[in-house]
Short mmCIF file of C-alpha atoms in Angstrom, two decimals:
data_model
loop_
_atom_site.label_atom_id
_atom_site.label_comp_id
_atom_site.label_asym_id
_atom_site.label_seq_id
_atom_site.Cartn_x
_atom_site.Cartn_y
_atom_site.Cartn_z
CA MET A 1 -0.03 -0.15 0.03
CA LYS A 2 2.99 2.35 0.33
CA LYS A 3 2.92 5.31 -2.06
CA ILE A 4 0.70 3.65 -4.01
CA LEU A 5 -2.06 6.49 -3.81
CA LEU A 6 0.48 9.13 -4.04
CA SER A 7 2.36 7.72 -6.87
CA ALA A 8 -0.87 7.27 -9.00
CA LEU A 9 -1.91 10.96 -8.22
CA VAL A 10 1.66 11.74 -9.43
CA LEU A 11 1.60 9.98 -12.75
CA THR A 12 -2.10 11.17 -13.78
CA LEU A 13 -1.42 14.68 -13.07
CA GLY A 14 1.53 14.50 -15.00
CA PHE A 15 -0.69 13.08 -17.81
CA GLY A 16 -2.61 15.44 -17.67
CA VAL A 17 0.07 18.44 -17.68
CA ALA A 18 1.50 16.93 -20.88
CA ASN A 19 -1.50 16.74 -22.94
CA ALA A 20 -3.54 19.46 -21.52
CA GLN A 21 -1.97 21.68 -24.18
CA GLU A 22 -2.98 19.85 -27.20
CA GLU A 23 -6.64 19.73 -26.16
CA GLU A 24 -8.60 22.45 -27.60
CA THR A 25 -11.41 21.80 -25.02
CA PRO A 26 -11.61 23.49 -21.41
CA SER A 27 -8.91 22.04 -18.96
CA ARG A 28 -9.81 19.00 -16.69
CA PHE A 29 -8.03 20.60 -14.07
CA ASN A 30 -10.04 21.75 -11.70
CA LEU A 31 -9.12 24.11 -8.57
CA SER A 32 -11.57 25.55 -5.48
CA GLY A 33 -10.89 27.61 -1.69
CA THR A 34 -12.34 27.81 1.10
CA PHE A 35 -12.66 30.13 4.19
CA GLU A 36 -14.11 28.30 7.22
CA THR A 37 -14.42 29.67 10.87
CA SER A 38 -13.51 26.45 12.33
CA HIS A 39 -12.75 23.06 10.53
CA LEU A 40 -15.87 20.27 10.87
CA TRP A 41 -15.74 17.02 9.98
CA ARG A 42 -18.09 13.76 10.68
CA GLY A 43 -19.15 15.58 13.87
CA LEU A 44 -15.55 16.19 14.90
CA GLU A 45 -14.05 19.33 15.33
CA VAL A 46 -10.62 18.85 13.64
CA SER A 47 -9.73 22.18 13.93
CA GLU A 48 -10.93 25.18 16.38
CA LYS A 49 -9.08 27.95 14.78
CA PRO A 50 -10.10 29.78 10.77
CA THR A 51 -9.25 27.47 8.40
CA LEU A 52 -8.03 28.32 4.85
CA SER A 53 -8.47 24.91 2.48
CA THR A 54 -7.57 24.30 -1.49
CA LEU A 55 -9.25 21.50 -3.73
CA ILE A 56 -7.16 20.81 -6.88
CA SER A 57 -8.35 17.64 -9.21
CA TYR A 58 -7.81 16.41 -12.49
CA ASP A 59 -10.12 14.26 -14.79
CA LEU A 60 -9.41 11.60 -15.92
CA THR A 61 -12.73 10.59 -18.67
CA LYS A 62 -14.05 12.97 -20.68
CA ASP A 63 -17.47 12.90 -18.84
CA LYS A 64 -15.56 13.72 -15.39
CA ALA A 65 -16.67 10.28 -13.97
CA LEU A 66 -13.16 9.32 -13.03
CA GLN A 67 -11.09 11.89 -10.61
CA VAL A 68 -7.80 12.51 -8.94
CA GLY A 69 -6.59 14.80 -6.50
CA VAL A 70 -5.03 16.82 -3.46
CA TRP A 71 -7.53 18.30 -0.77
CA GLY A 72 -5.61 20.73 1.80
CA GLY A 73 -5.84 22.73 4.48
CA MET A 74 -3.99 24.31 7.38
CA ALA A 75 -5.20 26.54 10.04
CA VAL A 76 -4.17 30.59 10.01
CA SER A 77 -2.82 30.47 13.70
CA ASN A 78 -1.74 27.64 16.60
CA GLU A 79 -3.94 25.65 18.19
CA HIS A 80 -2.68 24.92 21.24
CA ASP A 81 0.60 23.70 22.83
CA ASP A 82 1.69 20.59 23.92
CA ALA A 83 3.37 18.83 26.69
CA SER A 84 6.79 20.25 25.76
CA GLY A 85 5.16 23.65 24.94
CA VAL A 86 5.66 23.31 21.59
CA ALA A 87 2.90 24.93 19.28
CA LYS A 88 0.87 23.01 17.25
CA HIS A 89 -0.43 24.15 14.07
CA TYR A 90 -3.16 22.33 12.30
CA LYS A 91 -2.05 21.31 8.88
CA GLU A 92 -3.66 18.19 6.30
CA ILE A 93 -2.92 16.74 2.97
CA ASP A 94 -5.14 14.05 1.45
CA TYR A 95 -5.14 12.08 -1.80
CA PHE A 96 -8.04 10.75 -3.23
CA ILE A 97 -8.89 8.77 -6.52
CA GLN A 98 -12.48 8.46 -6.89
CA TYR A 99 -15.48 7.84 -9.94
CA SER A 100 -18.88 8.96 -10.12
CA LYS A 101 -21.86 7.71 -12.01
CA GLY A 102 -25.81 7.72 -12.15
CA GLY A 103 -25.73 9.41 -8.28
CA ALA A 104 -23.66 6.78 -7.01
CA THR A 105 -19.85 7.82 -5.93
CA ILE A 106 -17.47 5.51 -4.61
CA GLY A 107 -13.63 6.75 -3.88
CA VAL A 108 -10.54 5.93 -1.76
CA TRP A 109 -8.90 8.84 0.40
CA ASP A 110 -5.67 9.02 1.91
CA LEU A 111 -5.89 11.32 4.95
CA TYR A 112 -2.90 12.74 6.57
CA ASN A 113 -3.00 15.49 9.73
CA MET A 114 0.02 16.57 10.32
CA THR A 115 -1.11 18.62 13.61
CA SER A 116 0.12 16.49 16.73
CA ASN A 117 2.73 13.82 14.78
CA ASP A 118 6.28 14.27 13.60
CA GLY A 119 6.34 10.95 11.31
CA ASN A 120 7.21 10.29 8.02
CA ILE A 121 4.78 10.87 5.16
CA PHE A 122 5.69 8.05 3.15
CA ASP A 123 5.51 5.48 6.21
CA TYR A 124 2.67 3.17 5.88
CA ASP A 125 4.17 0.75 8.05
CA LYS A 126 1.13 -0.49 10.54
CA ASP A 127 2.67 0.24 13.65
CA ASN A 128 3.89 3.87 12.75
CA CYS A 129 1.47 5.26 9.76
CA TYR A 130 -0.49 8.20 11.01
CA HIS A 131 -2.31 7.89 7.27
CA LEU A 132 -6.02 6.73 7.63
CA ILE A 133 -7.35 5.03 4.33
CA ASP A 134 -10.72 5.89 3.75
CA LEU A 135 -13.06 4.54 2.00
CA ARG A 136 -16.40 6.55 1.06
CA THR A 137 -19.00 6.07 -0.86
CA SER A 138 -22.63 8.18 -1.53
CA TYR A 139 -25.57 8.56 -3.48
CA GLN A 140 -27.50 11.33 -4.55
CA PHE A 141 -30.90 10.24 -5.34
CA LYS A 142 -33.07 12.36 -8.42
CA GLU A 143 -34.33 16.25 -7.96
CA ASP A 144 -38.03 15.02 -7.23
CA PHE A 145 -36.58 13.51 -4.46
CA PRO A 146 -33.02 14.74 -3.69
CA LEU A 147 -32.12 12.59 -0.41
CA ARG A 148 -28.30 11.78 -0.48
CA LEU A 149 -26.94 9.18 1.57
CA GLU A 150 -23.78 8.49 2.69
CA ALA A 151 -21.42 5.73 4.25
CA ASP A 152 -17.61 5.84 4.60
CA VAL A 153 -15.20 3.34 6.67
CA LEU A 154 -11.84 3.86 7.51
CA LEU A 155 -9.74 0.77 6.37
CA TYR A 156 -6.00 1.38 7.99
CA GLY A 157 -3.93 3.76 10.08
CA LEU A 158 -2.78 3.66 13.56
CA GLY A 159 -5.65 6.69 14.29
CA ASP A 160 -8.00 4.07 14.17
CA GLN A 161 -6.61 0.92 15.82
CA ASN A 162 -7.83 -0.83 19.02
CA ALA A 163 -5.45 -1.39 22.45
CA ASP A 164 -4.59 -4.75 20.49
CA LYS A 165 -3.50 -2.82 17.32
CA ASP A 166 -6.04 -3.88 15.36
CA GLN A 167 -7.94 -1.67 12.67
CA ARG A 168 -11.61 -0.81 14.14
CA TYR A 169 -12.82 0.20 10.71
CA SER A 170 -14.94 3.05 12.12
CA THR A 171 -18.07 3.98 9.84
CA TYR A 172 -19.56 7.42 9.30
CA VAL A 173 -22.97 6.74 7.84
CA GLU A 174 -25.71 10.03 6.99
CA ALA A 175 -28.35 10.70 5.99
CA SER A 176 -29.05 14.63 4.10
CA TYR A 177 -31.61 16.75 2.75
CA PRO A 178 -32.26 20.09 1.34
CA PHE A 179 -35.45 21.01 2.68
CA VAL A 180 -35.12 24.51 0.57
CA ARG A 181 -33.56 25.45 -2.60
CA GLY A 182 -34.15 28.14 -5.32
CA LYS A 183 -34.63 30.46 -2.60
CA LYS A 184 -32.70 33.47 -1.33
CA VAL A 185 -31.56 31.32 1.31
CA ASP A 186 -31.22 27.05 0.91
CA PHE A 187 -31.65 25.52 4.03
CA LYS A 188 -30.25 21.25 4.24
CA GLY A 189 -30.66 19.46 7.15
CA PHE A 190 -28.25 16.08 8.36
CA ILE A 191 -27.74 13.30 10.41
CA GLY A 192 -25.17 11.62 10.91
CA ALA A 193 -24.38 7.94 12.91
CA GLY A 194 -21.08 5.98 13.61
CA PHE A 195 -20.10 2.79 14.69
CA ALA A 196 -16.96 0.11 14.36
CA PHE A 197 -17.20 -3.14 12.54
CA ASN A 198 -13.53 -4.64 15.12
CA PRO A 199 -14.47 -2.27 18.08
CA GLY A 200 -12.09 -4.26 20.61
CA GLU A 201 -10.59 -2.37 23.06
CA GLY A 202 -9.45 0.71 22.99
CA GLU A 203 -9.35 4.80 24.60
CA ASN A 204 -12.05 6.87 24.42
CA SER A 205 -11.48 10.64 23.56
CA LEU A 206 -10.88 10.84 27.12
CA GLY A 207 -8.29 8.31 27.71
CA VAL A 208 -10.45 5.59 29.46
CA LEU A 209 -10.27 2.26 27.79
CA THR A 210 -13.50 1.00 27.46
CA ASP A 211 -14.72 -1.84 25.08
CA LYS A 212 -16.84 -0.51 22.50
CA THR A 213 -15.47 2.46 20.75
CA HIS A 214 -15.22 4.16 17.24
CA LEU A 215 -13.63 7.77 16.18
CA TYR A 216 -16.35 9.96 16.14
CA GLY A 217 -17.96 8.95 19.63
CA ASP A 218 -16.77 8.95 23.49
CA GLY A 219 -16.50 5.24 23.66
CA LYS A 220 -19.47 4.53 25.59
CA ASN A 221 -21.40 2.92 22.47
CA SER A 222 -21.18 0.61 19.70
CA PHE A 223 -23.26 2.54 17.71
CA ASP A 224 -23.76 6.43 18.20
CA ILE A 225 -25.61 9.66 16.98
CA VAL A 226 -22.66 12.19 16.16
CA ASN A 227 -23.51 14.69 13.59
CA ILE A 228 -27.02 16.19 13.84
CA GLY A 229 -27.51 19.68 12.20
CA PHE A 230 -28.11 21.98 9.53
CA THR A 231 -26.70 24.14 6.99
CA ALA A 232 -28.19 27.23 5.25
CA THR A 233 -26.31 28.92 2.71
CA LYS A 234 -26.84 32.04 0.35
CA LYS A 235 -25.14 33.49 -2.50
CA VAL A 236 -23.72 37.41 -1.38
CA LYS A 237 -23.20 39.83 -4.55
CA ILE A 238 -19.16 41.09 -4.45
CA PHE A 239 -19.02 43.36 -7.15
CA ASP A 240 -19.48 41.32 -10.50
CA THR A 241 -19.35 38.15 -8.19
CA TYR A 242 -21.96 36.18 -6.57
CA ILE A 243 -20.02 34.08 -3.67
CA PRO A 244 -21.95 31.41 -1.99
CA ILE A 245 -21.51 31.66 2.06
CA SER A 246 -23.00 28.95 4.35
CA ALA A 247 -23.68 28.24 7.94
CA THR A 248 -23.60 25.37 9.67
CA THR A 249 -24.72 24.33 13.15
CA LEU A 250 -24.23 21.03 14.21
CA TRP A 251 -24.55 18.63 17.73
CA ASN A 252 -22.75 15.77 18.46
CA PRO A 253 -24.63 14.08 21.39
CA SER A 254 -21.90 11.37 21.91
CA LEU A 255 -19.12 13.94 22.75
CA GLU A 256 -21.44 16.39 24.11
CA LEU A 257 -20.23 19.03 21.85
CA ALA A 258 -21.96 21.70 19.61
CA ARG A 259 -20.30 24.30 17.01
CA VAL A 260 -21.28 26.85 14.29
CA GLN A 261 -19.11 27.04 11.41
CA LEU A 262 -19.60 30.07 9.06
CA ALA A 263 -17.84 28.81 5.50
CA VAL A 264 -16.77 30.82 2.17
CA ASN A 265 -16.57 29.45 -1.07
CA LEU A 266 -13.46 31.84 -2.28
CA PHE A 267 -13.42 30.19 -6.05
#
């Protein structure tokens, strides 16, 4: 598994650069940038500080069904100081390849959060791997019933091992529905749950050993509602451009956490 996703990404992006000048059609490269007041993910607060992120992707097929890319994010200030007094700064780089067709999407993401580790980014050894290999699947129903279902499984990585150093296979499932669309302010609701296929024994977020745990909860239950809330979105006109701005309010009942996030799609 070592370096497989990174090598595939470099080769495919290199192939795209070599052929981009020969194509008269629009570029297959895609670029977007986002500013967030905090970085929230599956009911977790990954960064409590304002965060800038970017997504760079390349369409491997003309119909845009197969895509590879890189997502990166970083906080604009230090998160906290660790026990040694060293300031920690949220930084993350993810690689992905995914396929979408007819409303269904399946992808593999390699997540690497550098905030709290000094590991080698090329190290995929089971006992030292700070990467998380994330299998992502989703299905978007038709316009007349625009329900979206998502199911994601963490397949590999030190951050999702139990006390026996076996993979927990923490899983996140979510249903979301846009209740208001095409209005001045759009409104979407969502609910997400977490569980593990192999919880074993591990530590919860408080460092307490438990026999039922997964990445997204406090470790007391084998199945938890971990992400419930809503997102309101509005397009704000700035000069001659409309910028999508969204506000998300979420609760994680398992962690007894609630957050409000403002996000601006810069481009």
